[in-house]
């Protein structure tokens, strides 16, 4: 039987995700703090309400997909927030990418109110959200994960990662690896350009061997065309690198390459490139070497 679901955060990711749940036979009460996002959701046929509290009232499940840790704290713990509206037993699922420390803190407050909560961030981007092919990383009580699994499966493939915060930790690990791949590709292309080797040759040869990465296969050809249309905005990856540094401090991990990646992404923000795709970190590496990659239209 269809469940009553409050869906909070109707942006690039949240809108198609809420759409899949509605198509799956669930009743959605949608909310976003940004009025145009609410209007878009209403035009797409979703029932829209007027606060996070209202989205969490008289529902079986609440799902959130907002930008960062402070937004998740505001959604759940803030005035007119989810914990004011939810009744005991309402299942709470935060799918935003946030700090594992904040995820644990919010889940503890929810549990104290009698609402089980899991963290369930995703990878797969806007395309994965539209096609319901997200990889979903879940932290929290395993029995709660089992309860949430049928709903999560309407949006992609869920994997249980461990206790509260573990989903966010795995997402942070994912973002480390993706950042390193982008920076590695950027340095390879810039060294090639400085030495007079065409970027296409670098991509072709590296993709055929041990250096092959999905990042290079998907984004390499677009870099060569000078196409930095997002995908995943650099400002979001910068946010994720902040989360990685916070988690590294909290758990006592020394991650020197992530610290360097953070600085390179800081340079993207300083140059006003936050709204470009994260592959545009190559522009920072170009700048450091006083070099411009040849662009092929
Ligand atoms: P977005 O900015 O398009 O959407 C977020 C929405 O949350 C906005 O519409 C905003 O108004 C709303 N919001 C913010 N604060 C709110 C509040 N207090 N109450 C209600 N609504 C609030 O962002 P997005 O691209 O959909 O990303 C959402 C999350 O998913 C982020 O954590 C991001 O890192 C993660 N993510 C994004 C992608 C991607 O490709 N875009 C991929 C994987 C993960």
mmCIF file of C-alpha atoms and ligand atoms in Angstrom:
data_model
loop_
_atom_site.group_PDB
_atom_site.id
_atom_site.type_symbol
_atom_site.label_atom_id
_atom_site.label_comp_id
_atom_site.label_asym_id
_atom_site.label_seq_id
_atom_site.Cartn_x
_atom_site.Cartn_y
_atom_site.Cartn_z
ATOM 1 C CA UNK A 1 0.000 0.000 0.000
ATOM 2 C CA UNK A 2 1.134 3.532 -0.759
ATOM 3 C CA UNK A 3 2.738 5.465 2.078
ATOM 4 C CA UNK A 4 2.312 9.122 3.016
ATOM 5 C CA UNK A 5 5.705 10.767 2.399
ATOM 6 C CA UNK A 6 6.832 14.313 3.226
ATOM 7 C CA UNK A 7 9.543 15.320 0.718
ATOM 8 C CA UNK A 8 11.718 18.342 1.572
ATOM 9 C CA UNK A 9 14.128 20.040 -0.873
ATOM 10 C CA UNK A 10 12.837 20.266 -4.433
ATOM 11 C CA UNK A 11 16.022 21.142 -6.314
ATOM 12 C CA UNK A 12 17.930 19.428 -9.125
ATOM 13 C CA UNK A 13 17.941 16.100 -7.263
ATOM 14 C CA UNK A 14 14.861 16.269 -5.033
ATOM 15 C CA UNK A 15 12.316 17.042 -7.770
ATOM 16 C CA UNK A 16 12.891 13.910 -9.887
ATOM 17 C CA UNK A 17 13.331 11.753 -6.748
ATOM 18 C CA UNK A 18 9.955 12.896 -5.370
ATOM 19 C CA UNK A 19 8.474 12.229 -8.822
ATOM 20 C CA UNK A 20 9.620 8.575 -8.723
ATOM 21 C CA UNK A 21 8.025 8.100 -5.304
ATOM 22 C CA UNK A 22 4.735 9.551 -6.567
ATOM 23 C CA UNK A 23 4.888 7.266 -9.628
ATOM 24 C CA UNK A 24 5.557 4.363 -7.244
ATOM 25 C CA UNK A 25 2.112 4.894 -5.716
ATOM 26 C CA UNK A 26 3.020 6.998 -2.662
ATOM 27 C CA UNK A 27 1.263 10.189 -1.578
ATOM 28 C CA UNK A 28 3.732 13.064 -1.500
ATOM 29 C CA UNK A 29 3.567 16.271 0.547
ATOM 30 C CA UNK A 30 6.380 18.397 -0.871
ATOM 31 C CA UNK A 31 8.078 21.473 0.588
ATOM 32 C CA UNK A 32 10.989 23.753 -0.327
ATOM 33 C CA UNK A 33 11.941 27.030 1.357
ATOM 34 C CA UNK A 34 12.357 28.610 -2.120
ATOM 35 C CA UNK A 35 8.980 29.665 -3.584
ATOM 36 C CA UNK A 36 9.857 29.051 -7.289
ATOM 37 C CA UNK A 37 10.883 25.463 -6.389
ATOM 38 C CA UNK A 38 7.466 24.947 -4.752
ATOM 39 C CA UNK A 39 5.743 26.362 -7.840
ATOM 40 C CA UNK A 40 7.703 24.026 -10.144
ATOM 41 C CA UNK A 41 6.774 21.035 -7.978
ATOM 42 C CA UNK A 42 3.086 22.015 -7.975
ATOM 43 C CA UNK A 43 3.189 22.391 -11.778
ATOM 44 C CA UNK A 44 4.701 18.874 -11.942
ATOM 45 C CA UNK A 45 1.630 17.568 -10.093
ATOM 46 C CA UNK A 46 3.007 17.245 -6.526
ATOM 47 C CA UNK A 47 0.970 18.367 -3.512
ATOM 48 C CA UNK A 48 2.870 21.269 -1.995
ATOM 49 C CA UNK A 49 2.681 22.380 1.659
ATOM 50 C CA UNK A 50 3.887 25.502 3.474
ATOM 51 C CA UNK A 51 6.554 24.384 5.954
ATOM 52 C CA UNK A 52 8.883 21.555 6.925
ATOM 53 C CA UNK A 53 6.664 20.959 9.964
ATOM 54 C CA UNK A 54 3.614 20.552 7.726
ATOM 55 C CA UNK A 55 5.484 18.168 5.394
ATOM 56 C CA UNK A 56 6.236 16.004 8.463
ATOM 57 C CA UNK A 57 2.720 16.062 9.921
ATOM 58 C CA UNK A 58 0.463 12.996 9.438
ATOM 59 C CA UNK A 59 2.967 11.149 7.232
ATOM 60 C CA UNK A 60 4.683 7.751 7.533
ATOM 61 C CA UNK A 61 8.046 8.883 6.139
ATOM 62 C CA UNK A 62 9.976 12.148 5.724
ATOM 63 C CA UNK A 63 12.747 12.455 3.121
ATOM 64 C CA UNK A 64 15.058 15.471 2.785
ATOM 65 C CA UNK A 65 17.386 16.492 -0.065
ATOM 66 C CA UNK A 66 18.850 19.907 0.825
ATOM 67 C CA UNK A 67 22.354 21.372 0.253
ATOM 68 C CA UNK A 68 24.473 21.061 3.431
ATOM 69 C CA UNK A 69 24.692 20.374 7.198
ATOM 70 C CA UNK A 70 23.209 23.728 8.390
ATOM 71 C CA UNK A 71 20.207 23.217 6.074
ATOM 72 C CA UNK A 72 19.607 19.716 7.456
ATOM 73 C CA UNK A 73 19.807 21.072 11.021
ATOM 74 C CA UNK A 74 17.293 23.803 10.114
ATOM 75 C CA UNK A 75 14.942 21.326 8.381
ATOM 76 C CA UNK A 76 14.827 18.851 11.306
ATOM 77 C CA UNK A 77 15.723 20.809 14.453
ATOM 78 C CA UNK A 78 14.716 24.369 13.492
ATOM 79 C CA UNK A 79 11.579 26.341 14.199
ATOM 80 C CA UNK A 80 8.625 24.934 12.242
ATOM 81 C CA UNK A 81 10.869 21.964 11.513
ATOM 82 C CA UNK A 82 10.302 18.252 10.994
ATOM 83 C CA UNK A 83 10.662 17.259 14.660
ATOM 84 C CA UNK A 84 7.843 19.671 15.570
ATOM 85 C CA UNK A 85 5.489 17.974 13.096
ATOM 86 C CA UNK A 86 6.488 14.302 13.108
ATOM 87 C CA UNK A 87 4.708 11.838 15.357
ATOM 88 C CA UNK A 88 6.410 8.993 17.193
ATOM 89 C CA UNK A 89 7.437 6.251 14.749
ATOM 90 C CA UNK A 90 7.675 8.473 11.644
ATOM 91 C CA UNK A 91 10.644 7.228 9.604
ATOM 92 C CA UNK A 92 13.140 10.003 8.739
ATOM 93 C CA UNK A 93 15.569 9.713 5.807
ATOM 94 C CA UNK A 94 18.094 12.449 5.028
ATOM 95 C CA UNK A 95 19.538 12.003 1.523
ATOM 96 C CA UNK A 96 21.564 15.266 1.379
ATOM 97 C CA UNK A 97 25.391 15.021 1.383
ATOM 98 C CA UNK A 98 26.405 16.392 4.782
ATOM 99 C CA UNK A 99 28.923 15.897 7.584
ATOM 100 C CA UNK A 100 28.729 12.454 9.258
ATOM 101 C CA UNK A 101 29.038 14.283 12.604
ATOM 102 C CA UNK A 102 25.918 16.377 11.910
ATOM 103 C CA UNK A 103 24.107 13.295 10.584
ATOM 104 C CA UNK A 104 24.700 11.518 13.901
ATOM 105 C CA UNK A 105 23.679 14.559 15.923
ATOM 106 C CA UNK A 106 20.386 15.064 14.064
ATOM 107 C CA UNK A 107 19.627 11.315 14.181
ATOM 108 C CA UNK A 108 20.193 11.317 17.965
ATOM 109 C CA UNK A 109 17.681 14.172 18.407
ATOM 110 C CA UNK A 110 15.184 12.362 16.161
ATOM 111 C CA UNK A 111 15.600 9.077 18.034
ATOM 112 C CA UNK A 112 15.088 10.892 21.339
ATOM 113 C CA UNK A 113 11.712 12.025 19.934
ATOM 114 C CA UNK A 114 10.843 8.437 18.962
ATOM 115 C CA UNK A 115 11.531 8.886 15.235
ATOM 116 C CA UNK A 116 14.027 6.423 13.718
ATOM 117 C CA UNK A 117 16.408 8.169 11.290
ATOM 118 C CA UNK A 118 18.900 7.040 8.652
ATOM 119 C CA UNK A 119 21.431 8.958 6.547
ATOM 120 C CA UNK A 120 21.176 8.001 2.853
ATOM 121 C CA UNK A 121 23.301 10.247 0.597
ATOM 122 C CA UNK A 122 23.603 9.401 -3.069
ATOM 123 C CA UNK A 123 25.947 9.391 -6.030
ATOM 124 C CA UNK A 124 24.961 9.288 -9.690
ATOM 125 C CA UNK A 125 24.181 12.973 -10.249
ATOM 126 C CA UNK A 126 21.181 14.602 -11.843
ATOM 127 C CA UNK A 127 21.046 11.900 -14.529
ATOM 128 C CA UNK A 128 20.964 9.149 -11.881
ATOM 129 C CA UNK A 129 18.171 11.042 -10.086
ATOM 130 C CA UNK A 130 16.116 11.396 -13.283
ATOM 131 C CA UNK A 131 16.600 7.754 -14.274
ATOM 132 C CA UNK A 132 16.157 6.347 -10.717
ATOM 133 C CA UNK A 133 19.680 4.909 -10.903
ATOM 134 C CA UNK A 134 21.254 6.492 -7.840
ATOM 135 C CA UNK A 135 23.741 4.619 -5.692
ATOM 136 C CA UNK A 136 22.361 5.158 -2.165
ATOM 137 C CA UNK A 137 24.688 4.802 0.856
ATOM 138 C CA UNK A 138 22.844 4.144 4.098
ATOM 139 C CA UNK A 139 23.891 4.620 7.726
ATOM 140 C CA UNK A 140 21.805 3.832 10.813
ATOM 141 C CA UNK A 141 20.058 0.919 12.439
ATOM 142 C CA UNK A 142 19.912 -2.059 10.040
ATOM 143 C CA UNK A 143 16.280 -2.832 10.900
ATOM 144 C CA UNK A 144 15.367 0.765 9.987
ATOM 145 C CA UNK A 145 17.287 0.369 6.711
ATOM 146 C CA UNK A 146 15.169 -2.728 5.911
ATOM 147 C CA UNK A 147 12.026 -0.713 6.601
ATOM 148 C CA UNK A 148 13.216 2.079 4.242
ATOM 149 C CA UNK A 149 14.595 -0.222 1.526
ATOM 150 C CA UNK A 150 11.444 -0.539 -0.675
ATOM 151 C CA UNK A 151 11.110 3.262 -0.812
ATOM 152 C CA UNK A 152 14.822 3.794 -1.529
ATOM 153 C CA UNK A 153 14.682 1.203 -4.324
ATOM 154 C CA UNK A 154 12.272 3.457 -6.228
ATOM 155 C CA UNK A 155 15.181 5.943 -6.582
ATOM 156 C CA UNK A 156 18.136 3.600 -7.136
ATOM 157 C CA UNK A 157 20.227 0.921 -5.444
ATOM 158 C CA UNK A 158 20.618 1.189 -1.666
ATOM 159 C CA UNK A 159 23.629 -0.308 0.169
ATOM 160 C CA UNK A 160 23.732 -0.639 3.946
ATOM 161 C CA UNK A 161 27.065 0.856 5.127
ATOM 162 C CA UNK A 162 26.912 0.667 8.947
ATOM 163 C CA UNK A 163 25.849 2.692 11.994
ATOM 164 C CA UNK A 164 24.459 6.254 11.942
ATOM 165 C CA UNK A 165 26.720 8.536 9.858
ATOM 166 C CA UNK A 166 28.288 5.633 7.905
ATOM 167 C CA UNK A 167 26.365 6.525 4.736
ATOM 168 C CA UNK A 168 27.796 10.051 4.907
ATOM 169 C CA UNK A 169 31.289 8.683 5.570
ATOM 170 C CA UNK A 170 31.088 6.510 2.437
ATOM 171 C CA UNK A 171 29.817 9.484 0.417
ATOM 172 C CA UNK A 172 32.836 11.500 1.663
ATOM 173 C CA UNK A 173 35.127 8.629 0.548
ATOM 174 C CA UNK A 174 33.465 8.723 -2.874
ATOM 175 C CA UNK A 175 34.079 12.462 -3.164
ATOM 176 C CA UNK A 176 37.775 12.047 -2.249
ATOM 177 C CA UNK A 177 38.243 9.555 -5.065
ATOM 178 C CA UNK A 178 36.341 11.665 -7.626
ATOM 179 C CA UNK A 179 38.326 14.830 -6.735
ATOM 180 C CA UNK A 180 41.634 12.947 -7.083
ATOM 181 C CA UNK A 181 40.594 11.612 -10.487
ATOM 182 C CA UNK A 182 39.744 15.099 -11.733
ATOM 183 C CA UNK A 183 42.999 16.575 -10.454
ATOM 184 C CA UNK A 184 45.050 13.718 -11.924
ATOM 185 C CA UNK A 185 43.398 14.157 -15.316
ATOM 186 C CA UNK A 186 43.924 17.949 -15.137
ATOM 187 C CA UNK A 187 47.656 17.602 -14.416
ATOM 188 C CA UNK A 188 48.069 15.028 -17.206
ATOM 189 C CA UNK A 189 46.376 17.330 -19.735
ATOM 190 C CA UNK A 190 48.371 20.398 -18.647
ATOM 191 C CA UNK A 191 51.727 18.584 -18.745
ATOM 192 C CA UNK A 192 50.815 17.320 -22.217
ATOM 193 C CA UNK A 193 49.832 20.806 -23.385
ATOM 194 C CA UNK A 194 53.046 22.382 -22.044
ATOM 195 C CA UNK A 195 55.093 19.695 -23.809
ATOM 196 C CA UNK A 196 53.127 20.004 -27.063
ATOM 197 C CA UNK A 197 51.091 16.762 -26.937
ATOM 198 C CA UNK A 198 47.437 17.037 -28.054
ATOM 199 C CA UNK A 199 44.843 16.462 -25.264
ATOM 200 C CA UNK A 200 42.990 13.910 -27.443
ATOM 201 C CA UNK A 201 46.129 11.763 -27.572
ATOM 202 C CA UNK A 202 46.472 11.873 -23.778
ATOM 203 C CA UNK A 203 42.813 10.865 -23.293
ATOM 204 C CA UNK A 204 42.955 8.120 -25.913
ATOM 205 C CA UNK A 205 46.096 6.484 -24.555
ATOM 206 C CA UNK A 206 45.303 6.843 -20.838
ATOM 207 C CA UNK A 207 41.744 5.533 -21.335
ATOM 208 C CA UNK A 208 43.072 2.380 -22.939
ATOM 209 C CA UNK A 209 45.184 1.305 -19.960
ATOM 210 C CA UNK A 210 45.492 1.186 -16.180
ATOM 211 C CA UNK A 211 44.919 4.971 -15.926
ATOM 212 C CA UNK A 212 41.361 4.678 -17.281
ATOM 213 C CA UNK A 213 38.694 6.277 -15.080
ATOM 214 C CA UNK A 214 34.971 6.939 -15.486
ATOM 215 C CA UNK A 215 35.708 10.612 -14.757
ATOM 216 C CA UNK A 216 38.049 10.751 -17.758
ATOM 217 C CA UNK A 217 35.666 8.822 -20.034
ATOM 218 C CA UNK A 218 32.694 11.082 -19.233
ATOM 219 C CA UNK A 219 34.293 14.482 -18.750
ATOM 220 C CA UNK A 220 37.556 14.302 -20.733
ATOM 221 C CA UNK A 221 35.920 14.802 -24.157
ATOM 222 C CA UNK A 222 33.934 17.756 -22.791
ATOM 223 C CA UNK A 223 37.068 19.422 -21.343
ATOM 224 C CA UNK A 224 38.636 19.258 -24.792
ATOM 225 C CA UNK A 225 35.638 21.193 -26.140
ATOM 226 C CA UNK A 226 35.886 23.730 -23.285
ATOM 227 C CA UNK A 227 32.463 22.546 -22.022
ATOM 228 C CA UNK A 228 32.123 23.031 -18.250
ATOM 229 C CA UNK A 229 28.315 23.012 -18.093
ATOM 230 C CA UNK A 230 27.426 21.284 -14.760
ATOM 231 C CA UNK A 231 26.673 18.132 -14.013
ATOM 232 C CA UNK A 232 27.872 18.558 -10.493
ATOM 233 C CA UNK A 233 28.720 22.120 -9.515
ATOM 234 C CA UNK A 234 32.247 22.825 -8.235
ATOM 235 C CA UNK A 235 30.753 24.709 -5.255
ATOM 236 C CA UNK A 236 29.094 21.452 -4.155
ATOM 237 C CA UNK A 237 32.350 19.527 -4.437
ATOM 238 C CA UNK A 238 34.055 22.306 -2.440
ATOM 239 C CA UNK A 239 31.348 21.802 0.223
ATOM 240 C CA UNK A 240 32.069 18.053 0.185
ATOM 241 C CA UNK A 241 35.820 18.698 0.594
ATOM 242 C CA UNK A 242 34.985 20.826 3.648
ATOM 243 C CA UNK A 243 32.973 17.870 4.988
ATOM 244 C CA UNK A 244 35.926 15.545 4.298
ATOM 245 C CA UNK A 245 38.302 17.825 6.244
ATOM 246 C CA UNK A 246 35.848 18.095 9.148
ATOM 247 C CA UNK A 247 35.418 14.307 9.223
ATOM 248 C CA UNK A 248 39.193 13.767 9.010
ATOM 249 C CA UNK A 249 39.694 16.067 12.021
ATOM 250 C CA UNK A 250 36.878 14.450 13.999
ATOM 251 C CA UNK A 251 38.018 10.868 13.363
ATOM 252 C CA UNK A 252 41.780 11.553 13.477
ATOM 253 C CA UNK A 253 42.557 10.662 9.847
ATOM 254 C CA UNK A 254 45.446 12.387 8.054
ATOM 255 C CA UNK A 255 44.409 13.022 4.433
ATOM 256 C CA UNK A 256 47.110 15.197 2.809
ATOM 257 C CA UNK A 257 45.883 14.829 -0.786
ATOM 258 C CA UNK A 258 42.319 15.802 0.245
ATOM 259 C CA UNK A 259 43.741 18.930 1.917
ATOM 260 C CA UNK A 260 45.457 19.829 -1.370
ATOM 261 C CA UNK A 261 42.242 19.129 -3.302
ATOM 262 C CA UNK A 262 40.432 21.458 -0.896
ATOM 263 C CA UNK A 263 42.901 24.256 -1.670
ATOM 264 C CA UNK A 264 42.568 23.734 -5.440
ATOM 265 C CA UNK A 265 38.773 23.879 -5.141
ATOM 266 C CA UNK A 266 39.138 27.010 -2.936
ATOM 267 C CA UNK A 267 40.955 28.557 -5.910
ATOM 268 C CA UNK A 268 37.954 27.699 -8.115
ATOM 269 C CA UNK A 269 35.668 29.537 -5.706
ATOM 270 C CA UNK A 270 38.069 32.525 -5.559
ATOM 271 C CA UNK A 271 38.062 32.726 -9.364
ATOM 272 C CA UNK A 272 34.256 32.679 -9.571
ATOM 273 C CA UNK A 273 34.090 29.168 -11.052
ATOM 274 C CA UNK A 274 31.794 27.648 -8.404
ATOM 275 C CA UNK A 275 28.891 27.272 -10.839
ATOM 276 C CA UNK A 276 30.973 25.377 -13.394
ATOM 277 C CA UNK A 277 31.197 21.590 -13.410
ATOM 278 C CA UNK A 278 33.800 20.200 -10.953
ATOM 279 C CA UNK A 279 35.911 19.086 -13.941
ATOM 280 C CA UNK A 280 36.757 22.805 -14.292
ATOM 281 C CA UNK A 281 39.427 22.299 -11.603
ATOM 282 C CA UNK A 282 41.644 21.911 -14.708
ATOM 283 C CA UNK A 283 41.350 25.716 -15.070
ATOM 284 C CA UNK A 284 43.208 26.117 -11.756
ATOM 285 C CA UNK A 285 45.977 23.772 -12.917
ATOM 286 C CA UNK A 286 46.156 25.687 -16.236
ATOM 287 C CA UNK A 287 46.492 28.961 -14.320
ATOM 288 C CA UNK A 288 49.300 27.614 -12.101
ATOM 289 C CA UNK A 289 51.314 26.654 -15.192
ATOM 290 C CA UNK A 290 50.373 29.771 -17.208
ATOM 291 C CA UNK A 291 48.916 27.490 -19.854
ATOM 292 C CA UNK A 292 45.658 27.195 -21.794
ATOM 293 C CA UNK A 293 44.532 23.834 -23.120
ATOM 294 C CA UNK A 294 43.734 24.003 -26.836
ATOM 295 C CA UNK A 295 39.937 24.035 -27.297
ATOM 296 C CA UNK A 296 38.402 21.987 -30.133
ATOM 297 C CA UNK A 297 34.873 23.147 -31.028
HETATM 298 P P1 LIG B 1 19.740 22.192 -5.123
HETATM 299 O O1 LIG B 1 20.395 23.433 -4.627
HETATM 300 O O2 LIG B 1 19.307 22.112 -6.566
HETATM 301 O O3 LIG B 1 18.440 21.849 -4.233
HETATM 302 C C1 LIG B 1 18.404 21.948 -2.829
HETATM 303 C C2 LIG B 1 17.044 22.523 -2.444
HETATM 304 O O4 LIG B 1 16.950 22.555 -0.999
HETATM 305 C C3 LIG B 1 16.841 23.970 -2.919
HETATM 306 O O5 LIG B 1 15.692 24.041 -3.757
HETATM 307 C C4 LIG B 1 16.686 24.766 -1.631
HETATM 308 O O6 LIG B 1 15.776 25.859 -1.732
HETATM 309 C C5 LIG B 1 16.190 23.702 -0.660
HETATM 310 N N1 LIG B 1 16.395 24.058 0.749
HETATM 311 C C6 LIG B 1 17.497 24.629 1.315
HETATM 312 N N2 LIG B 1 17.285 24.848 2.635
HETATM 313 C C7 LIG B 1 16.025 24.418 2.891
HETATM 314 C C8 LIG B 1 15.236 24.398 4.077
HETATM 315 N N3 LIG B 1 15.723 24.850 5.248
HETATM 316 N N4 LIG B 1 13.974 23.908 4.002
HETATM 317 C C9 LIG B 1 13.486 23.454 2.817
HETATM 318 N N5 LIG B 1 14.193 23.443 1.672
HETATM 319 C C10 LIG B 1 15.449 23.912 1.709
HETATM 320 O O7 LIG B 1 20.736 21.000 -4.780
HETATM 321 P P2 LIG B 1 20.788 19.519 -5.419
HETATM 322 O O8 LIG B 1 21.700 19.509 -6.592
HETATM 323 O O9 LIG B 1 19.409 18.982 -5.529
HETATM 324 O O10 LIG B 1 21.604 18.757 -4.245
HETATM 325 C C11 LIG B 1 21.019 18.383 -3.002
HETATM 326 C C12 LIG B 1 21.999 17.521 -2.232
HETATM 327 O O11 LIG B 1 22.344 16.367 -3.024
HETATM 328 C C13 LIG B 1 23.330 18.211 -1.880
HETATM 329 O O12 LIG B 1 23.746 17.815 -0.603
HETATM 330 C C14 LIG B 1 24.292 17.685 -2.951
HETATM 331 O O13 LIG B 1 25.656 17.678 -2.522
HETATM 332 C C15 LIG B 1 23.765 16.267 -3.131
HETATM 333 N N6 LIG B 1 24.088 15.681 -4.442
HETATM 334 C C16 LIG B 1 23.882 16.402 -5.596
HETATM 335 C C17 LIG B 1 24.216 15.827 -6.812
HETATM 336 C C18 LIG B 1 24.029 16.598 -8.110
HETATM 337 O O14 LIG B 1 24.517 16.125 -9.163
HETATM 338 N N7 LIG B 1 23.356 17.757 -8.117
HETATM 339 C C19 LIG B 1 24.734 14.527 -6.871
HETATM 340 C C20 LIG B 1 24.878 13.803 -5.687
HETATM 341 C C21 LIG B 1 24.557 14.405 -4.477
#
